[in-house]
Amino acid sequence: MAAQSGAATGGSSPGTDRIGEEAFKVFLTEVKQIEKRDSVLTPKQQIERLTRPGSTYINLNPFEVLQVDPEATDEELKKRFRQVETSLFAMLQAKIATDLRYSRLHLSE
């Protein structure tokens, strides 16, 4: 009966379950290592890490990105989000300006 209910619900075999559990453990270990490594980053550094080309966003926890307590009020979250948003917008403007200058230099050659 147990095998039948597993097949009927799309369940997997015990061997497949163990492989999935091991893969999840490896993934979780990698996430924990990244979180530990990045726990010392400032908000600006967190944004740079998350927005650089090739970033994989494995540990994109919004509370960690905003560096707020998960118990923060809506007002605290909104205030912090606006601070990060303003910082990110300024960084993006600077990058766009740099890219434009770089493009103009190479186009004029």
Short mmCIF file of N, CA, C and O in Angstrom, two decimals, residues 31-108:
data_model
loop_
_atom_site.label_atom_id
_atom_site.label_comp_id
_atom_site.label_asym_id
_atom_site.label_seq_id
_atom_site.Cartn_x
_atom_site.Cartn_y
_atom_site.Cartn_z
N VAL A 31 25.38 27.74 1.27
CA VAL A 31 24.68 28.97 1.64
C VAL A 31 25.20 29.49 2.97
O VAL A 31 25.47 30.68 3.12
N LYS A 32 25.36 28.60 3.94
CA LYS A 32 25.86 29.01 5.26
C LYS A 32 27.27 29.59 5.15
O LYS A 32 27.60 30.57 5.82
N GLN A 33 28.11 29.00 4.31
CA GLN A 33 29.47 29.52 4.12
C GLN A 33 29.43 30.92 3.50
O GLN A 33 30.16 31.82 3.91
N ILE A 34 28.57 31.12 2.54
CA ILE A 34 28.43 32.44 1.90
C ILE A 34 27.91 33.45 2.91
O ILE A 34 28.41 34.57 2.99
N GLU A 35 26.91 33.05 3.71
CA GLU A 35 26.36 33.96 4.71
C GLU A 35 27.44 34.36 5.72
O GLU A 35 27.54 35.52 6.09
N LYS A 36 28.24 33.40 6.14
CA LYS A 36 29.30 33.69 7.11
C LYS A 36 30.34 34.62 6.49
O LYS A 36 30.75 35.61 7.10
N ARG A 37 30.73 34.34 5.26
CA ARG A 37 31.72 35.16 4.56
C ARG A 37 31.22 36.60 4.37
O ARG A 37 31.96 37.55 4.54
N ASP A 38 29.95 36.72 4.03
CA ASP A 38 29.41 38.04 3.69
C ASP A 38 28.80 38.78 4.88
O ASP A 38 28.36 39.91 4.74
N SER A 39 28.82 38.18 6.06
CA SER A 39 28.20 38.81 7.22
C SER A 39 28.90 40.09 7.65
O SER A 39 28.33 40.91 8.36
N VAL A 40 30.12 40.30 7.21
CA VAL A 40 30.88 41.50 7.59
C VAL A 40 30.73 42.64 6.58
O VAL A 40 31.25 43.73 6.80
N LEU A 41 29.99 42.40 5.51
CA LEU A 41 29.84 43.42 4.47
C LEU A 41 28.92 44.55 4.92
O LEU A 41 27.93 44.33 5.60
N THR A 42 29.26 45.75 4.50
CA THR A 42 28.41 46.91 4.74
C THR A 42 27.23 46.84 3.76
O THR A 42 27.29 46.08 2.79
N PRO A 43 26.19 47.63 3.98
CA PRO A 43 25.08 47.63 3.02
C PRO A 43 25.54 47.93 1.59
O PRO A 43 25.10 47.30 0.64
N LYS A 44 26.45 48.88 1.44
CA LYS A 44 26.94 49.23 0.11
C LYS A 44 27.67 48.04 -0.52
O LYS A 44 27.48 47.73 -1.70
N GLN A 45 28.49 47.36 0.28
CA GLN A 45 29.20 46.19 -0.23
C GLN A 45 28.23 45.06 -0.58
O GLN A 45 28.43 44.34 -1.56
N GLN A 46 27.16 44.90 0.23
CA GLN A 46 26.16 43.88 -0.07
C GLN A 46 25.51 44.16 -1.43
O GLN A 46 25.34 43.26 -2.25
N ILE A 47 25.17 45.41 -1.67
CA ILE A 47 24.54 45.78 -2.94
C ILE A 47 25.50 45.54 -4.09
O ILE A 47 25.13 44.99 -5.13
N GLU A 48 26.77 45.92 -3.92
CA GLU A 48 27.76 45.69 -4.97
C GLU A 48 27.90 44.20 -5.25
O GLU A 48 27.99 43.79 -6.40
N ARG A 49 27.90 43.38 -4.21
CA ARG A 49 28.03 41.93 -4.37
C ARG A 49 26.83 41.38 -5.14
O ARG A 49 26.97 40.56 -6.04
N LEU A 50 25.65 41.87 -4.80
CA LEU A 50 24.44 41.34 -5.43
C LEU A 50 24.23 41.83 -6.85
O LEU A 50 23.55 41.17 -7.64
N THR A 51 24.79 42.97 -7.20
CA THR A 51 24.53 43.55 -8.51
C THR A 51 25.69 43.40 -9.49
O THR A 51 25.57 43.80 -10.64
N ARG A 52 26.81 42.84 -9.06
CA ARG A 52 27.93 42.70 -9.99
C ARG A 52 27.62 41.62 -11.02
O ARG A 52 26.89 40.67 -10.74
N PRO A 53 28.18 41.76 -12.21
CA PRO A 53 27.94 40.77 -13.26
C PRO A 53 28.38 39.38 -12.80
O PRO A 53 29.42 39.22 -12.17
N GLY A 54 27.55 38.40 -13.05
CA GLY A 54 27.86 37.02 -12.69
C GLY A 54 27.44 36.63 -11.29
O GLY A 54 27.63 35.50 -10.87
N SER A 55 26.85 37.55 -10.55
CA SER A 55 26.40 37.24 -9.19
C SER A 55 25.30 36.19 -9.27
O SER A 55 24.47 36.21 -10.17
N THR A 56 25.30 35.26 -8.30
CA THR A 56 24.36 34.15 -8.37
C THR A 56 23.17 34.27 -7.41
O THR A 56 22.25 33.48 -7.48
N TYR A 57 23.17 35.22 -6.52
CA TYR A 57 22.04 35.46 -5.61
C TYR A 57 21.65 34.25 -4.78
O TYR A 57 20.49 34.07 -4.47
N ILE A 58 22.61 33.41 -4.39
CA ILE A 58 22.26 32.21 -3.63
C ILE A 58 21.64 32.56 -2.29
O ILE A 58 20.68 31.95 -1.87
N ASN A 59 22.18 33.55 -1.60
CA ASN A 59 21.69 33.85 -0.26
C ASN A 59 20.99 35.21 -0.22
O ASN A 59 21.27 36.03 0.62
N LEU A 60 20.07 35.40 -1.10
CA LEU A 60 19.39 36.68 -1.20
C LEU A 60 18.25 36.74 -0.18
O LEU A 60 17.09 36.60 -0.49
N ASN A 61 18.60 36.97 1.07
CA ASN A 61 17.63 37.13 2.13
C ASN A 61 17.36 38.62 2.28
O ASN A 61 18.27 39.37 2.61
N PRO A 62 16.15 39.07 2.05
CA PRO A 62 15.90 40.52 2.06
C PRO A 62 16.22 41.19 3.39
O PRO A 62 16.66 42.33 3.42
N PHE A 63 16.04 40.49 4.49
CA PHE A 63 16.37 41.08 5.79
C PHE A 63 17.87 41.27 5.94
O PHE A 63 18.33 42.25 6.52
N GLU A 64 18.65 40.32 5.40
CA GLU A 64 20.10 40.46 5.46
C GLU A 64 20.58 41.54 4.50
O GLU A 64 21.50 42.28 4.82
N VAL A 65 20.00 41.59 3.33
CA VAL A 65 20.39 42.62 2.36
C VAL A 65 20.13 44.00 2.94
O VAL A 65 20.97 44.90 2.86
N LEU A 66 18.96 44.17 3.55
CA LEU A 66 18.62 45.46 4.15
C LEU A 66 19.29 45.66 5.51
O LEU A 66 19.29 46.75 6.05
N GLN A 67 19.84 44.59 6.05
CA GLN A 67 20.48 44.60 7.37
C GLN A 67 19.51 45.11 8.44
O GLN A 67 19.80 46.06 9.17
N VAL A 68 18.34 44.48 8.45
CA VAL A 68 17.33 44.78 9.46
C VAL A 68 16.91 43.47 10.12
O VAL A 68 17.06 42.39 9.56
N ASP A 69 16.37 43.60 11.30
CA ASP A 69 15.85 42.46 12.04
C ASP A 69 14.57 41.97 11.37
O ASP A 69 13.75 42.78 10.93
N PRO A 70 14.38 40.66 11.27
CA PRO A 70 13.14 40.15 10.68
C PRO A 70 11.89 40.63 11.42
O PRO A 70 10.80 40.62 10.85
N GLU A 71 12.04 41.08 12.65
CA GLU A 71 10.91 41.59 13.42
C GLU A 71 10.70 43.09 13.21
O GLU A 71 9.87 43.69 13.89
N ALA A 72 11.44 43.70 12.30
CA ALA A 72 11.33 45.14 12.07
C ALA A 72 9.91 45.50 11.64
O ALA A 72 9.23 44.72 10.98
N THR A 73 9.50 46.71 12.01
CA THR A 73 8.17 47.18 11.62
C THR A 73 8.16 47.53 10.14
O THR A 73 9.21 47.70 9.51
N ASP A 74 6.96 47.68 9.60
CA ASP A 74 6.83 48.09 8.20
C ASP A 74 7.51 49.43 7.96
O ASP A 74 8.17 49.63 6.94
N GLU A 75 7.36 50.34 8.90
CA GLU A 75 7.98 51.66 8.75
C GLU A 75 9.50 51.55 8.73
O GLU A 75 10.16 52.23 7.93
N GLU A 76 10.07 50.71 9.60
CA GLU A 76 11.53 50.52 9.61
C GLU A 76 12.00 49.90 8.29
O GLU A 76 13.03 50.31 7.74
N LEU A 77 11.24 48.94 7.78
CA LEU A 77 11.58 48.30 6.51
C LEU A 77 11.54 49.30 5.36
O LEU A 77 12.45 49.36 4.53
N LYS A 78 10.48 50.11 5.32
CA LYS A 78 10.35 51.11 4.26
C LYS A 78 11.50 52.12 4.32
O LYS A 78 12.08 52.48 3.29
N LYS A 79 11.81 52.57 5.53
CA LYS A 79 12.89 53.55 5.69
C LYS A 79 14.22 52.96 5.22
O LYS A 79 14.95 53.59 4.46
N ARG A 80 14.52 51.74 5.64
CA ARG A 80 15.79 51.11 5.26
C ARG A 80 15.81 50.83 3.76
O ARG A 80 16.84 51.01 3.11
N PHE A 81 14.69 50.38 3.20
CA PHE A 81 14.64 50.12 1.76
C PHE A 81 14.94 51.39 0.99
O PHE A 81 15.69 51.37 0.02
N ARG A 82 14.36 52.50 1.40
CA ARG A 82 14.61 53.78 0.72
C ARG A 82 16.08 54.18 0.81
O ARG A 82 16.63 54.72 -0.15
N GLN A 83 16.71 53.91 1.95
CA GLN A 83 18.14 54.22 2.09
C GLN A 83 18.96 53.39 1.11
O GLN A 83 19.84 53.91 0.43
N VAL A 84 18.66 52.10 1.05
CA VAL A 84 19.39 51.21 0.14
C VAL A 84 19.09 51.59 -1.31
O VAL A 84 20.00 51.64 -2.15
N GLU A 85 17.84 51.87 -1.59
CA GLU A 85 17.44 52.25 -2.94
C GLU A 85 18.18 53.51 -3.40
O GLU A 85 18.69 53.58 -4.51
N THR A 86 18.26 54.50 -2.51
CA THR A 86 18.96 55.75 -2.84
C THR A 86 20.43 55.49 -3.11
O THR A 86 21.01 56.00 -4.08
N SER A 87 21.03 54.66 -2.26
CA SER A 87 22.44 54.32 -2.43
C SER A 87 22.67 53.58 -3.75
O SER A 87 23.59 53.88 -4.50
N LEU A 88 21.79 52.62 -4.04
CA LEU A 88 21.91 51.85 -5.27
C LEU A 88 21.71 52.74 -6.49
O LEU A 88 22.45 52.64 -7.47
N PHE A 89 20.73 53.62 -6.43
CA PHE A 89 20.47 54.52 -7.55
C PHE A 89 21.69 55.40 -7.82
O PHE A 89 22.09 55.59 -8.97
N ALA A 90 22.32 55.92 -6.76
CA ALA A 90 23.51 56.76 -6.93
C ALA A 90 24.65 55.95 -7.56
O ALA A 90 25.36 56.44 -8.44
N MET A 91 24.81 54.71 -7.11
CA MET A 91 25.87 53.86 -7.67
C MET A 91 25.59 53.56 -9.14
O MET A 91 26.50 53.57 -9.97
N LEU A 92 24.35 53.30 -9.48
CA LEU A 92 24.01 53.01 -10.87
C LEU A 92 24.22 54.24 -11.75
O LEU A 92 24.72 54.11 -12.88
N GLN A 93 23.86 55.41 -11.25
CA GLN A 93 24.10 56.64 -12.01
C GLN A 93 25.59 56.82 -12.27
O GLN A 93 26.00 57.18 -13.38
N ALA A 94 26.41 56.59 -11.25
CA ALA A 94 27.86 56.74 -11.41
C ALA A 94 28.39 55.73 -12.44
O ALA A 94 29.23 56.07 -13.28
N LYS A 95 27.89 54.50 -12.39
CA LYS A 95 28.33 53.48 -13.34
C LYS A 95 27.92 53.85 -14.76
O LYS A 95 28.70 53.72 -15.70
N ILE A 96 26.70 54.32 -14.92
CA ILE A 96 26.23 54.72 -16.26
C ILE A 96 27.08 55.87 -16.79
O ILE A 96 27.50 55.86 -17.96
N ALA A 97 27.38 56.85 -15.94
CA ALA A 97 28.21 57.98 -16.37
C ALA A 97 29.60 57.50 -16.77
O ALA A 97 30.15 57.93 -17.80
N THR A 98 30.16 56.59 -16.01
CA THR A 98 31.49 56.03 -16.34
C THR A 98 31.43 55.28 -17.65
O THR A 98 32.31 55.43 -18.50
N ASP A 99 30.40 54.47 -17.84
CA ASP A 99 30.25 53.71 -19.08
C ASP A 99 30.10 54.63 -20.28
O ASP A 99 30.67 54.38 -21.35
N LEU A 100 29.34 55.71 -20.11
CA LEU A 100 29.18 56.67 -21.21
C LEU A 100 30.51 57.34 -21.56
O LEU A 100 30.84 57.49 -22.74
N ARG A 101 31.26 57.74 -20.54
CA ARG A 101 32.57 58.36 -20.80
C ARG A 101 33.49 57.36 -21.52
O ARG A 101 34.17 57.71 -22.48
N TYR A 102 33.47 56.13 -21.06
CA TYR A 102 34.30 55.09 -21.67
C TYR A 102 33.88 54.88 -23.14
O TYR A 102 34.72 54.81 -24.03
N SER A 103 32.58 54.81 -23.38
CA SER A 103 32.08 54.63 -24.74
C SER A 103 32.48 55.77 -25.64
O SER A 103 32.90 55.58 -26.79
N ARG A 104 32.36 56.99 -25.14
CA ARG A 104 32.71 58.17 -25.94
C ARG A 104 34.19 58.18 -26.27
O ARG A 104 34.58 58.55 -27.38
N LEU A 105 35.03 57.77 -25.33
CA LEU A 105 36.47 57.72 -25.58
C LEU A 105 36.77 56.75 -26.72
O LEU A 105 37.58 57.05 -27.59
N HIS A 106 36.14 55.60 -26.67
CA HIS A 106 36.43 54.58 -27.69
C HIS A 106 35.76 54.89 -29.03
O HIS A 106 36.26 54.48 -30.07
N LEU A 107 34.65 55.58 -28.99
CA LEU A 107 34.01 55.95 -30.24
C LEU A 107 34.76 57.06 -30.95
O LEU A 107 34.75 57.15 -32.18
N SER A 108 35.44 57.92 -30.18
CA SER A 108 36.15 59.03 -30.79
C SER A 108 37.53 58.64 -31.32
O SER A 108 38.17 59.41 -32.00
#
